[in-house]
Amino acid sequence: MDNQAVSDHDLHVFSDVAFAPTADDVIRAMKIRKVSPSLSRLVTALVKESGEVANPKALCRVSYIDSRNDDAVVITGRTFTSRVLRQNLDGVERVFPFVATCGTELEGLLHDRSDIMAAYCLDTIMMLAVNAARRHVQEFIKRTFSLGQVSRMAPGSLQDWPLEQQGPLFDLLGDVEGLIGVRLTERYLMTPIKSVSGIFFPAEVRFESCQLCSRTNCPGRRAPYDPGACAKYGLESAGTA
């Protein structure tokens, strides 16, 4: 069953994701308390420049669960080994593997910058862009398939689901680089660097991998660490990979 063919009609590509942040949006995301007039001018100029080329993109594939065991799940012929993912997919038959990206266009702007503050500003704009693309996919899934709530997991977000599992995820999605410009490196990192991947799934109760990660001072934390959740999934401490 491994590597079974997938049909194109199950694949949804989004190359027209709306993205128009204001300078205030960017400054707020940069988390700078005191904004000087020169910084305000810099951000305004970079928002205008990035707006001329920004093209965040995403794709997802409607996929189905073939089988399960104690610590793995087979989705359209690809095996994903994770006790947490396996438990989260109890009673679920349809899932939505996805990739979202800020786009190669914005990353190209970043490569041309030597000024630290300009680079930080562009990095923030890229972060906002990939978040917009990810939300676009999420809302599409909820709207199209009449799902009240969805959660997501990503390879590499926990030791329980290592980054190497990007391999079968990208294999399941097909020509990700050709469709939206995202490729995997030999170490299973994505380029453009501001790209996210994972699996969306219906959930009665919201799940965040952060609940199982004890790492402190994480700027990307979306939920507090929950030792009780670790016990629920049979993990002493999930941690990051």
Short mmCIF file of C-alpha atoms in Angstrom, two decimals:
data_model
loop_
_atom_site.label_atom_id
_atom_site.label_comp_id
_atom_site.label_asym_id
_atom_site.label_seq_id
_atom_site.Cartn_x
_atom_site.Cartn_y
_atom_site.Cartn_z
CA MET A 1 0.00 0.00 0.00
CA ASP A 2 3.00 2.32 0.51
CA ASN A 3 3.28 5.17 -1.98
CA GLN A 4 -0.10 4.54 -3.55
CA ALA A 5 -1.07 7.05 -6.21
CA VAL A 6 -3.04 10.14 -5.29
CA SER A 7 -5.47 11.91 -7.58
CA ASP A 8 -5.14 15.54 -8.59
CA HIS A 9 -8.79 16.30 -7.84
CA ASP A 10 -8.01 15.86 -4.12
CA LEU A 11 -5.34 18.58 -4.31
CA HIS A 12 -6.16 22.24 -3.68
CA VAL A 13 -3.60 24.93 -4.55
CA PHE A 14 -3.94 28.52 -3.35
CA SER A 15 -1.77 31.00 -5.25
CA ASP A 16 -3.88 34.11 -4.64
CA VAL A 17 -3.85 34.40 -0.84
CA ALA A 18 -4.91 37.89 0.25
CA PHE A 19 -2.10 39.69 2.07
CA ALA A 20 -2.00 43.43 2.70
CA PRO A 21 -0.50 44.25 6.11
CA THR A 22 -0.22 47.83 7.27
CA ALA A 23 2.88 49.38 8.80
CA ASP A 24 1.10 49.26 12.17
CA ASP A 25 0.51 45.50 11.74
CA VAL A 26 4.21 44.95 11.12
CA ILE A 27 5.39 47.17 13.98
CA ARG A 28 3.01 45.40 16.36
CA ALA A 29 4.36 42.01 15.28
CA MET A 30 7.95 43.22 15.69
CA LYS A 31 7.18 43.85 19.38
CA ILE A 32 9.21 47.03 19.57
CA ARG A 33 8.08 49.27 22.42
CA LYS A 34 9.52 52.57 21.27
CA VAL A 35 9.20 53.29 17.57
CA SER A 36 11.42 56.09 16.32
CA PRO A 37 10.43 58.22 13.32
CA SER A 38 13.26 56.63 11.31
CA LEU A 39 12.01 53.12 12.11
CA SER A 40 8.47 54.11 11.20
CA ARG A 41 9.69 55.38 7.83
CA LEU A 42 11.70 52.19 7.27
CA VAL A 43 8.75 49.93 8.02
CA THR A 44 6.42 51.98 5.83
CA ALA A 45 8.87 51.79 2.93
CA LEU A 46 9.40 48.04 3.33
CA VAL A 47 5.67 47.36 3.59
CA LYS A 48 5.22 49.20 0.30
CA GLU A 49 8.14 47.41 -1.36
CA SER A 50 7.09 43.97 -0.15
CA GLY A 51 3.49 44.61 -1.14
CA GLU A 52 4.58 44.95 -4.75
CA VAL A 53 5.96 41.38 -4.86
CA ALA A 54 4.35 39.45 -1.98
CA ASN A 55 2.65 36.25 -3.08
CA PRO A 56 2.05 33.84 -0.18
CA LYS A 57 0.86 30.44 -1.33
CA ALA A 58 -0.41 27.17 0.06
CA LEU A 59 -1.73 23.77 -0.87
CA CYS A 60 -3.55 20.94 0.84
CA ARG A 61 -4.68 17.48 -0.17
CA VAL A 62 -7.83 15.74 1.00
CA SER A 63 -6.54 12.42 2.32
CA TYR A 64 -7.89 9.37 4.08
CA ILE A 65 -6.66 7.08 6.82
CA ASP A 66 -5.92 3.55 5.65
CA SER A 67 -4.95 1.93 8.95
CA ARG A 68 -3.68 2.54 12.48
CA ASN A 69 -1.53 0.79 15.06
CA ASP A 70 -0.34 1.76 18.54
CA ASP A 71 2.04 4.54 17.49
CA ALA A 72 1.54 5.11 13.77
CA VAL A 73 -1.10 5.92 11.20
CA VAL A 74 -1.11 5.20 7.47
CA ILE A 75 -2.55 8.02 5.37
CA THR A 76 -3.05 7.35 1.65
CA GLY A 77 -0.25 4.80 1.73
CA ARG A 78 2.25 6.90 3.69
CA THR A 79 3.18 5.87 7.21
CA PHE A 80 3.43 8.57 9.87
CA THR A 81 4.94 7.42 13.15
CA SER A 82 3.73 9.42 16.14
CA ARG A 83 1.80 8.27 19.18
CA VAL A 84 0.32 11.74 19.63
CA LEU A 85 -0.81 12.02 16.01
CA ARG A 86 -2.21 8.50 16.18
CA GLN A 87 -4.30 9.32 19.26
CA ASN A 88 -5.45 12.65 17.85
CA LEU A 89 -6.80 10.83 14.82
CA ASP A 90 -8.93 8.36 16.77
CA GLY A 91 -12.33 8.33 15.11
CA VAL A 92 -11.10 10.51 12.23
CA GLU A 93 -11.20 9.23 8.65
CA ARG A 94 -10.40 12.33 6.58
CA VAL A 95 -7.39 14.59 7.12
CA PHE A 96 -5.73 17.46 5.27
CA PRO A 97 -1.94 17.47 4.84
CA PHE A 98 -0.76 20.95 3.86
CA VAL A 99 2.14 23.30 3.19
CA ALA A 100 1.95 27.10 3.37
CA THR A 101 4.67 29.60 2.54
CA CYS A 102 5.49 33.29 2.49
CA GLY A 103 6.61 32.74 -1.11
CA THR A 104 9.97 32.94 -2.84
CA GLU A 105 9.28 36.54 -3.82
CA LEU A 106 9.49 37.89 -0.27
CA GLU A 107 12.47 35.74 0.60
CA GLY A 108 14.27 37.25 -2.37
CA LEU A 109 13.87 40.69 -0.82
CA LEU A 110 15.38 39.47 2.44
CA HIS A 111 18.49 38.12 0.73
CA ASP A 112 19.31 41.59 -0.56
CA ARG A 113 19.44 43.20 2.90
CA SER A 114 22.54 43.83 5.02
CA ASP A 115 20.88 46.25 7.46
CA ILE A 116 19.85 44.33 10.58
CA MET A 117 16.67 46.30 11.27
CA ALA A 118 15.53 46.10 7.65
CA ALA A 119 16.16 42.35 7.69
CA TYR A 120 14.18 41.99 10.91
CA CYS A 121 11.31 43.97 9.45
CA LEU A 122 11.23 41.83 6.30
CA ASP A 123 11.47 38.66 8.38
CA THR A 124 8.41 39.85 10.29
CA ILE A 125 6.54 40.57 7.06
CA MET A 126 7.41 37.06 5.86
CA MET A 127 6.07 35.62 9.11
CA LEU A 128 2.80 37.50 8.66
CA ALA A 129 2.60 36.25 5.07
CA VAL A 130 3.02 32.58 5.93
CA ASN A 131 0.48 32.94 8.73
CA ALA A 132 -1.98 34.44 6.24
CA ALA A 133 -1.44 31.49 3.90
CA ARG A 134 -1.86 28.96 6.70
CA ARG A 135 -5.07 30.62 7.89
CA HIS A 136 -6.36 30.65 4.31
CA VAL A 137 -5.99 26.88 4.10
CA GLN A 138 -7.54 26.37 7.52
CA GLU A 139 -10.60 28.48 6.72
CA PHE A 140 -10.98 26.77 3.33
CA ILE A 141 -11.03 23.37 5.03
CA LYS A 142 -13.54 24.44 7.68
CA ARG A 143 -15.82 26.12 5.14
CA THR A 144 -15.65 23.49 2.40
CA PHE A 145 -16.05 20.44 4.61
CA SER A 146 -18.38 21.99 7.22
CA LEU A 147 -16.01 21.47 10.13
CA GLY A 148 -16.58 23.44 13.29
CA GLN A 149 -13.02 23.22 14.53
CA VAL A 150 -9.73 21.87 13.21
CA SER A 151 -6.35 21.41 14.84
CA ARG A 152 -2.97 20.71 13.30
CA MET A 153 0.28 18.91 13.95
CA ALA A 154 3.62 19.43 12.24
CA PRO A 155 6.61 17.11 11.82
CA GLY A 156 9.42 18.29 14.08
CA SER A 157 7.18 20.13 16.52
CA LEU A 158 7.62 17.31 19.06
CA GLN A 159 10.17 14.54 19.65
CA ASP A 160 7.24 12.18 19.21
CA TRP A 161 6.96 13.21 15.53
CA PRO A 162 10.46 13.87 14.15
CA LEU A 163 11.34 16.27 11.37
CA GLU A 164 12.29 13.38 9.06
CA GLN A 165 8.58 12.72 8.65
CA GLN A 166 8.54 15.70 6.31
CA GLY A 167 9.62 13.14 3.70
CA PRO A 168 6.37 11.13 3.50
CA LEU A 169 4.34 14.31 4.00
CA PHE A 170 5.86 15.98 0.94
CA ASP A 171 5.63 12.70 -0.99
CA LEU A 172 1.91 12.60 -0.25
CA LEU A 173 1.42 16.20 -1.40
CA GLY A 174 3.23 15.75 -4.73
CA ASP A 175 5.21 18.41 -6.57
CA VAL A 176 5.21 20.99 -3.77
CA GLU A 177 8.18 22.86 -5.19
CA GLY A 178 6.66 23.07 -8.66
CA LEU A 179 3.27 24.18 -7.35
CA ILE A 180 4.15 26.69 -4.62
CA GLY A 181 7.96 26.91 -4.61
CA VAL A 182 8.69 25.06 -1.35
CA ARG A 183 11.39 22.40 -1.29
CA LEU A 184 12.95 20.19 1.37
CA THR A 185 16.67 20.29 2.12
CA GLU A 186 18.67 17.15 2.89
CA ARG A 187 17.97 17.85 6.57
CA TYR A 188 14.21 18.08 5.95
CA LEU A 189 14.07 21.83 6.48
CA MET A 190 11.90 23.89 4.15
CA THR A 191 12.88 26.75 1.89
CA PRO A 192 11.65 29.46 1.83
CA ILE A 193 12.46 29.39 5.53
CA LYS A 194 9.13 31.01 6.40
CA SER A 195 7.08 27.98 5.42
CA VAL A 196 4.96 25.66 7.54
CA SER A 197 3.70 22.14 6.97
CA GLY A 198 1.62 19.59 8.78
CA ILE A 199 -1.73 17.87 8.92
CA PHE A 200 -5.04 19.55 9.70
CA PHE A 201 -7.66 17.30 11.28
CA PRO A 202 -11.14 17.75 12.77
CA ALA A 203 -11.07 18.08 16.56
CA GLU A 204 -13.80 18.49 19.14
CA VAL A 205 -11.25 19.98 21.54
CA ARG A 206 -8.51 22.28 20.26
CA PHE A 207 -5.05 20.68 20.25
CA GLU A 208 -1.70 22.48 20.19
CA SER A 209 1.66 20.69 20.18
CA CYS A 210 2.83 23.42 22.59
CA GLN A 211 0.77 21.71 25.30
CA LEU A 212 3.25 18.81 25.22
CA CYS A 213 6.45 20.85 24.99
CA SER A 214 8.24 21.99 28.16
CA ARG A 215 10.63 24.35 26.41
CA THR A 216 10.73 27.72 28.15
CA ASN A 217 10.91 31.18 26.59
CA CYS A 218 9.59 30.01 23.22
CA PRO A 219 8.53 32.99 21.09
CA GLY A 220 6.19 30.85 19.01
CA ARG A 221 4.29 29.27 21.91
CA ARG A 222 0.54 29.11 21.25
CA ALA A 223 -0.56 27.30 24.42
CA PRO A 224 0.92 26.69 27.90
CA TYR A 225 2.75 23.48 28.74
CA ASP A 226 0.33 20.94 30.21
CA PRO A 227 1.83 17.96 32.13
CA GLY A 228 -1.65 16.46 32.30
CA ALA A 229 -1.81 16.36 28.50
CA CYS A 230 1.57 14.58 28.44
CA ALA A 231 0.15 11.93 30.76
CA LYS A 232 -2.91 11.57 28.54
CA TYR A 233 -0.72 10.78 25.53
CA GLY A 234 1.57 8.49 27.52
CA LEU A 235 4.54 10.86 27.33
CA GLU A 236 6.81 11.82 30.22
CA SER A 237 7.86 15.02 28.44
CA ALA A 238 7.46 15.50 24.73
CA GLY A 239 9.89 18.37 24.26
CA THR A 240 11.00 19.69 20.91
CA ALA A 241 12.95 17.66 18.41
#
